[in-house]
One Martini backbone bead per residue (centre of mass of N, CA, C, O) as a GRO file, in nm:
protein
  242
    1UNK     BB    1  -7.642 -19.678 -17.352
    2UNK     BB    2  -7.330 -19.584 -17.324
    3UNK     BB    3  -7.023 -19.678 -17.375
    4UNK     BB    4  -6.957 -19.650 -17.074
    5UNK     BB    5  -7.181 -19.815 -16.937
    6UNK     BB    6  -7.129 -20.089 -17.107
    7UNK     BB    7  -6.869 -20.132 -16.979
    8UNK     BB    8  -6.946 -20.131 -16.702
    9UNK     BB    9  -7.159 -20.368 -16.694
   10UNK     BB   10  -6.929 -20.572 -16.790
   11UNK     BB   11  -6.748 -20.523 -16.508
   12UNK     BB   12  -6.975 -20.642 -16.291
   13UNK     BB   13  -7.000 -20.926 -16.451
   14UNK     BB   14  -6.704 -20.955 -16.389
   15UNK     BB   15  -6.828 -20.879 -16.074
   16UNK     BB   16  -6.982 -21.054 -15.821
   17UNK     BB   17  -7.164 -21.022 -15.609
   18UNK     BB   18  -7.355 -21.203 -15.339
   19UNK     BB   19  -7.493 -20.934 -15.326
   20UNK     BB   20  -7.796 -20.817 -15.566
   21UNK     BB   21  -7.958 -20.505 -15.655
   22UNK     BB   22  -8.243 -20.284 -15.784
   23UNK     BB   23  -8.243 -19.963 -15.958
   24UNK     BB   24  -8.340 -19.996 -16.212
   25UNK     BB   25  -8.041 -19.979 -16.318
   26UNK     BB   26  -7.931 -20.012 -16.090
   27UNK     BB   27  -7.655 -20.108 -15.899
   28UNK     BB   28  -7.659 -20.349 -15.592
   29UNK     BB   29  -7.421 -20.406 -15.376
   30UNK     BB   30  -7.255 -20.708 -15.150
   31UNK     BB   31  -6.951 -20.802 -15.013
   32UNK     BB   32  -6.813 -20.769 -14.709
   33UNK     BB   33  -6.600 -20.523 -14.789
   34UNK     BB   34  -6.516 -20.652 -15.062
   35UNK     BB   35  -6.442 -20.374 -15.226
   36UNK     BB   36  -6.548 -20.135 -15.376
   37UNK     BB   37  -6.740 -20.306 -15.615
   38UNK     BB   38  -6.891 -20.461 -15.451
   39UNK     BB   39  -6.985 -20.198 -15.240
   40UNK     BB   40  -7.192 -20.071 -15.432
   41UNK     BB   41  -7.354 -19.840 -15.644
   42UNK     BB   42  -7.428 -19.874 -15.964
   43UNK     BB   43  -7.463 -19.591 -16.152
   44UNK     BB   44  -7.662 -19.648 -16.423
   45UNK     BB   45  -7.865 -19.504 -16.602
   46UNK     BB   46  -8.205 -19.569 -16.477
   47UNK     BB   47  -8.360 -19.555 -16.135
   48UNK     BB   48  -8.702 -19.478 -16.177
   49UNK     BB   49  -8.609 -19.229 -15.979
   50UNK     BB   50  -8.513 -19.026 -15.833
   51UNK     BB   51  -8.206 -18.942 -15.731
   52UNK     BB   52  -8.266 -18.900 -15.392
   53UNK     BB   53  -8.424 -19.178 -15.406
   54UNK     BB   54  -8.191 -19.345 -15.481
   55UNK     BB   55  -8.012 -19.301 -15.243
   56UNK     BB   56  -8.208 -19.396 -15.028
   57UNK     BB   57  -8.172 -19.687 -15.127
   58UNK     BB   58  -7.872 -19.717 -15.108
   59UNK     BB   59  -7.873 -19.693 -14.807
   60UNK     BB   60  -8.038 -19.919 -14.704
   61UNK     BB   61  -7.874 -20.103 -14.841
   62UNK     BB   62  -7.631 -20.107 -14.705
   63UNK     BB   63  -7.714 -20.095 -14.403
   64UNK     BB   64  -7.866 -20.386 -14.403
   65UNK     BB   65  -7.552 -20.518 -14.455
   66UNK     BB   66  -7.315 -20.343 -14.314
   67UNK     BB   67  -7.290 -20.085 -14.495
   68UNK     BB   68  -7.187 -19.812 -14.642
   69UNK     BB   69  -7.268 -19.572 -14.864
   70UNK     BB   70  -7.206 -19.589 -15.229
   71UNK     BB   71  -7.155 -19.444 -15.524
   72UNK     BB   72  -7.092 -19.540 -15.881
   73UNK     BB   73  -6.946 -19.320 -16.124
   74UNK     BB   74  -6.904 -19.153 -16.423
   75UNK     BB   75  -6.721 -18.954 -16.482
   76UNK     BB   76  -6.867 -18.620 -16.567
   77UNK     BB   77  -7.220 -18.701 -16.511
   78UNK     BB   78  -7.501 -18.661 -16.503
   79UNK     BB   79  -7.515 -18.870 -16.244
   80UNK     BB   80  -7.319 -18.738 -16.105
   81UNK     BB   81  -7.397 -18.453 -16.052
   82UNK     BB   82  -7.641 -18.519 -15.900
   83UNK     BB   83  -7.512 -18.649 -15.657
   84UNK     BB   84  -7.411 -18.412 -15.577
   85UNK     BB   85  -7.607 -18.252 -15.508
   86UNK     BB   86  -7.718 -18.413 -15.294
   87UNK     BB   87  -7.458 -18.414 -15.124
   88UNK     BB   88  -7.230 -18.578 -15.217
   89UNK     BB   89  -6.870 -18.703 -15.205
   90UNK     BB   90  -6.614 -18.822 -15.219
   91UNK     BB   91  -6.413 -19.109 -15.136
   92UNK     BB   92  -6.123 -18.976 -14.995
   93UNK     BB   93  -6.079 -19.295 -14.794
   94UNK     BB   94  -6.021 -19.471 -15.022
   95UNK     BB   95  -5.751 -19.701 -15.038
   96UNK     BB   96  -5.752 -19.699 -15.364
   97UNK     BB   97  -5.901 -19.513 -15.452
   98UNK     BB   98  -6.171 -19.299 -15.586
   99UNK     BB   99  -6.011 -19.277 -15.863
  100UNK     BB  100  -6.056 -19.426 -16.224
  101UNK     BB  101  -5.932 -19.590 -16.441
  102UNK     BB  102  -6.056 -19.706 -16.775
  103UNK     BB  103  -5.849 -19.985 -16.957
  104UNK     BB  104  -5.803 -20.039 -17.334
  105UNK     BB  105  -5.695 -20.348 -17.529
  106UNK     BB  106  -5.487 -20.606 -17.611
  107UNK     BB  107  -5.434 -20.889 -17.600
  108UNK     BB  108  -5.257 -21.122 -17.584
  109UNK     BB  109  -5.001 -21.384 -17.706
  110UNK     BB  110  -4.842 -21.471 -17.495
  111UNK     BB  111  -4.656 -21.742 -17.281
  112UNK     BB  112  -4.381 -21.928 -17.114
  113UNK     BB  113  -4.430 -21.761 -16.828
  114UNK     BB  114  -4.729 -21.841 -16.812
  115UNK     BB  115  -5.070 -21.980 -16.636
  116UNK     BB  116  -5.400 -22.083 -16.664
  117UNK     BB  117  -5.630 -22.235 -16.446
  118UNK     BB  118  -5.924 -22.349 -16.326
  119UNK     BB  119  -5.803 -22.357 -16.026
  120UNK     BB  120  -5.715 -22.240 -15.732
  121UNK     BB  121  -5.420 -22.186 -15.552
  122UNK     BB  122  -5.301 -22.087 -15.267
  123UNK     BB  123  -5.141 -21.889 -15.428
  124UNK     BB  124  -5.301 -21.744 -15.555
  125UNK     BB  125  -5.481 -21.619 -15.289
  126UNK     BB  126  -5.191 -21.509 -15.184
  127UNK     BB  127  -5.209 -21.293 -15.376
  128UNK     BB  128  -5.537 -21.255 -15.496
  129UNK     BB  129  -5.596 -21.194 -15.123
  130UNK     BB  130  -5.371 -21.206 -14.916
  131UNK     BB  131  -5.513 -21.567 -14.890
  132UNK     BB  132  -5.550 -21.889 -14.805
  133UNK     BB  133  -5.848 -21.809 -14.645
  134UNK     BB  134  -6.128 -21.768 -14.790
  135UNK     BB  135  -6.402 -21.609 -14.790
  136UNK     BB  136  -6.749 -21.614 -14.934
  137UNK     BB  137  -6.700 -21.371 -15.076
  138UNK     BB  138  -6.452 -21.368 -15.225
  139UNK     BB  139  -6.476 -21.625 -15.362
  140UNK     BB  140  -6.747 -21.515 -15.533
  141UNK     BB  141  -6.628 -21.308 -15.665
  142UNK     BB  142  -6.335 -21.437 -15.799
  143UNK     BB  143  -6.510 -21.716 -15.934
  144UNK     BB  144  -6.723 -21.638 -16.080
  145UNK     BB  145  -6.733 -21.710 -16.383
  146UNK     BB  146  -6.529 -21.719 -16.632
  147UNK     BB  147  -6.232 -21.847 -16.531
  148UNK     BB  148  -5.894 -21.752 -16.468
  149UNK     BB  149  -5.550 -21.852 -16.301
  150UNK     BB  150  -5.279 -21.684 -16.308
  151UNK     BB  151  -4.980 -21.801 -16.344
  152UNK     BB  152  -4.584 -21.737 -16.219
  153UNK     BB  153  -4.372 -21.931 -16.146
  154UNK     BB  154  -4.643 -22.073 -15.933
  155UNK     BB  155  -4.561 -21.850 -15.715
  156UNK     BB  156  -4.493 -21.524 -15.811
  157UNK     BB  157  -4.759 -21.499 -15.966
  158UNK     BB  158  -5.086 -21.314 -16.025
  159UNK     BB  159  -5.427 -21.346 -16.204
  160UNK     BB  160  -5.730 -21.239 -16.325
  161UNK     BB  161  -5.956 -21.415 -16.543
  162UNK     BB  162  -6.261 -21.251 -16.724
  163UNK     BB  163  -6.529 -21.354 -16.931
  164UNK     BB  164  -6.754 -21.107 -17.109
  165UNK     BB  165  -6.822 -21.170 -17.444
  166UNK     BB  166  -6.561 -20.979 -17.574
  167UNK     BB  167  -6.430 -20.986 -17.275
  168UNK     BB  168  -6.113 -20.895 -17.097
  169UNK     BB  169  -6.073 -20.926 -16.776
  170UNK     BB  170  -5.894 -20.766 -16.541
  171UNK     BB  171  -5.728 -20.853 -16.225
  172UNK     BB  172  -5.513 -20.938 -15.979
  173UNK     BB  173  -5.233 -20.802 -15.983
  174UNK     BB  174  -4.935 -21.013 -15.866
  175UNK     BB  175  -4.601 -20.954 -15.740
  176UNK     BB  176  -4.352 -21.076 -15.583
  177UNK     BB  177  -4.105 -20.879 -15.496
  178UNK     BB  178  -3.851 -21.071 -15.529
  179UNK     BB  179  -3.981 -21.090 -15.852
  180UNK     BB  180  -3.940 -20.823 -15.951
  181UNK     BB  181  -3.836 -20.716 -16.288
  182UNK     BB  182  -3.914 -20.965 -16.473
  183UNK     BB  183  -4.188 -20.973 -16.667
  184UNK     BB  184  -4.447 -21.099 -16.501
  185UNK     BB  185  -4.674 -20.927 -16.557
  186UNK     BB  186  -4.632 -20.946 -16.877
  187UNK     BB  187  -4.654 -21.271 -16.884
  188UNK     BB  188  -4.945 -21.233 -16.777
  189UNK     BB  189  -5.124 -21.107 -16.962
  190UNK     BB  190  -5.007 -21.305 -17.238
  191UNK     BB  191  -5.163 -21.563 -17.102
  192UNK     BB  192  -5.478 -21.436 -17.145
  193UNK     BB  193  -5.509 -21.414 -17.447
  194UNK     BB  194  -5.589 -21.694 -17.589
  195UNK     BB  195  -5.786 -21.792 -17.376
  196UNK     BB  196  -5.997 -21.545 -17.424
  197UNK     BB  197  -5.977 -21.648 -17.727
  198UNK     BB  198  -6.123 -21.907 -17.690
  199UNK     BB  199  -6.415 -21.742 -17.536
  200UNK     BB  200  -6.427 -21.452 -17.755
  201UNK     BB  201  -6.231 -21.257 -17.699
  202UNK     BB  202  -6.099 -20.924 -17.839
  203UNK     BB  203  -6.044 -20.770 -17.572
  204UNK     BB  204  -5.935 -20.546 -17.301
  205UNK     BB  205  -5.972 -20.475 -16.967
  206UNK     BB  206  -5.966 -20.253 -16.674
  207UNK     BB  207  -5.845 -20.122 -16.358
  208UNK     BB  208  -5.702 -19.802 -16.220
  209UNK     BB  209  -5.587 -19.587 -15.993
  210UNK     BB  210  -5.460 -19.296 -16.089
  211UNK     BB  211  -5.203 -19.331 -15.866
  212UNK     BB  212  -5.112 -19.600 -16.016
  213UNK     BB  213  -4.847 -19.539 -16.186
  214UNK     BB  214  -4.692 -19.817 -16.252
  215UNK     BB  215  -4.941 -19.953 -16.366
  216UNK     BB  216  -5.001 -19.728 -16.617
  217UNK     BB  217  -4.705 -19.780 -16.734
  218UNK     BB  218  -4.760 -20.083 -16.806
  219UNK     BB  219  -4.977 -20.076 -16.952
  220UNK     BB  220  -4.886 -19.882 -17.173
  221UNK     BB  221  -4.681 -20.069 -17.291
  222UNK     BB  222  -4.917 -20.287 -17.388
  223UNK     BB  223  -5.148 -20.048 -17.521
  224UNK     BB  224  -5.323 -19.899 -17.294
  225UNK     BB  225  -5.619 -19.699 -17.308
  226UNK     BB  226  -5.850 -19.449 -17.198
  227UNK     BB  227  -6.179 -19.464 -17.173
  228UNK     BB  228  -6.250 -19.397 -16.867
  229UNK     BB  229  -6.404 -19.269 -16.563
  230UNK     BB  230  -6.489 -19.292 -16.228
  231UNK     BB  231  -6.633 -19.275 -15.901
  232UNK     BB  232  -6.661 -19.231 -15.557
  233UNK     BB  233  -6.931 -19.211 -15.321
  234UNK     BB  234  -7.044 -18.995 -15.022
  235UNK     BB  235  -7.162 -18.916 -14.741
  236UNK     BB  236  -7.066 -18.712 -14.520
  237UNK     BB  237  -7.128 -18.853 -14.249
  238UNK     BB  238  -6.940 -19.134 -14.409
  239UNK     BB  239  -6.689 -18.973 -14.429
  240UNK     BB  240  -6.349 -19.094 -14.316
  241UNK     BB  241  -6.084 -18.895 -14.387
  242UNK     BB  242  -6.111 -18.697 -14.094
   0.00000   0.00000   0.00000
């Protein structure tokens, strides 16, 4: 794999659906329609079979969850090509932005206005997932992995941090609009960074859609640079845009 699939096997591996299979290097993923990266099928590799056939399995592999078929792609890649040809389209419907950066900078150095809890606490779940009650897929993306739950000053901010390997994944980066303003999202980002870096990660990513610009303005100013882009793709007939 280029460095560009490596960095996404990364992120795939700190966000795990609860229900997921191969087609060759290709990962199939279903969490209940909670994310577009939980429920699509992450196209890199090889997957060991046509690309029409393996778009094939990711069709069954959808429907059997009782989910549209997705399939994530490194942008203006030969697997994204491939996919095009196969007669597939952006999934210009996806609410989050079907078009994604992937962007890579430096730890945070640490804060005290913002902590890290070792488990969820209702405060955090009503911001980075929106509910006080997680459904069993939400709880199970959020939570697999070497999890870190960062709030800022208790209830104001929150952010999902995980490591793997030597990377620190960053998600569900929200703080209550009231509060917004004050470098509460700043003071979350730097206190992911010494845990991270003491649990081995070395460098941070995240995940950004291209249209929100105040989120690629903060990151920017944190240090952070595009690594590259993904694409979500769907079959013409599943396409909900019109």
């Amino acid at each position: 794999m280029d460095a560009m699939e490596t960095l996404e096997t990364a992120c795939a591996d700190a966000w795990r659906a609860p229900v997921e299979d191969k087609v060759g290097d290709w990962r199939l993923r279903a969490a209940g329609g909670f994310t577009g990266r939980a429920n699509s099928a992450l196209a890199i590799g090889d997957p060991g079979v046509p690309v029409a056939e393996a778009l094939d399995r990711v069709c069954e592999f959808a429907h059997l969850h009782g989910l549209p078929p997705v399939v994530q792609t490194v942008f203006d890649s030969k697997t994204e090509r491939a996919v095009e040809e196969a007669g597939w389209v952006p999934n210009a419907s996806h609410a989050a932005g079907h078009l994604v950066s992937v962007l890579v900078g430096p730890l945070g150095a640490g804060s005290d206005r913002a902590e890290i809890l070792t488990s969820p606490t209702e405060s955090w779940w009503e911001l980075a997932a929106d509910t006080t009650e997680p459904s069993p897929a939400q709880r199970h993306v959020l939570t697999t992995g070497e999890i870190g739950y960062g709030v800022a000053e208790i209830t104001a901010g929150a952010v999902r941090a995980a490591v793997v390997g030597d990377l620190l994944h960053i998600s569900r980066l929200a703080v209550r609009p009231e509060h917004r303003r004050r470098g509460l999202a700043s003071a979350l980002m730097a206190a992911c960074g010494p845990w991270a870096a003491a649990r081995g990660a070395t460098r941070c990513v995240l995940q950004v859609a291209t249209g929100n610009e105040a989120a690629l303005a903060l990151y920017e100013g944190l240090g952070f640079v595009e690594h590259h882009r993904y694409r979500y793709w769907v079959r013409p007939c599943e396409d909900r845009s019109s």
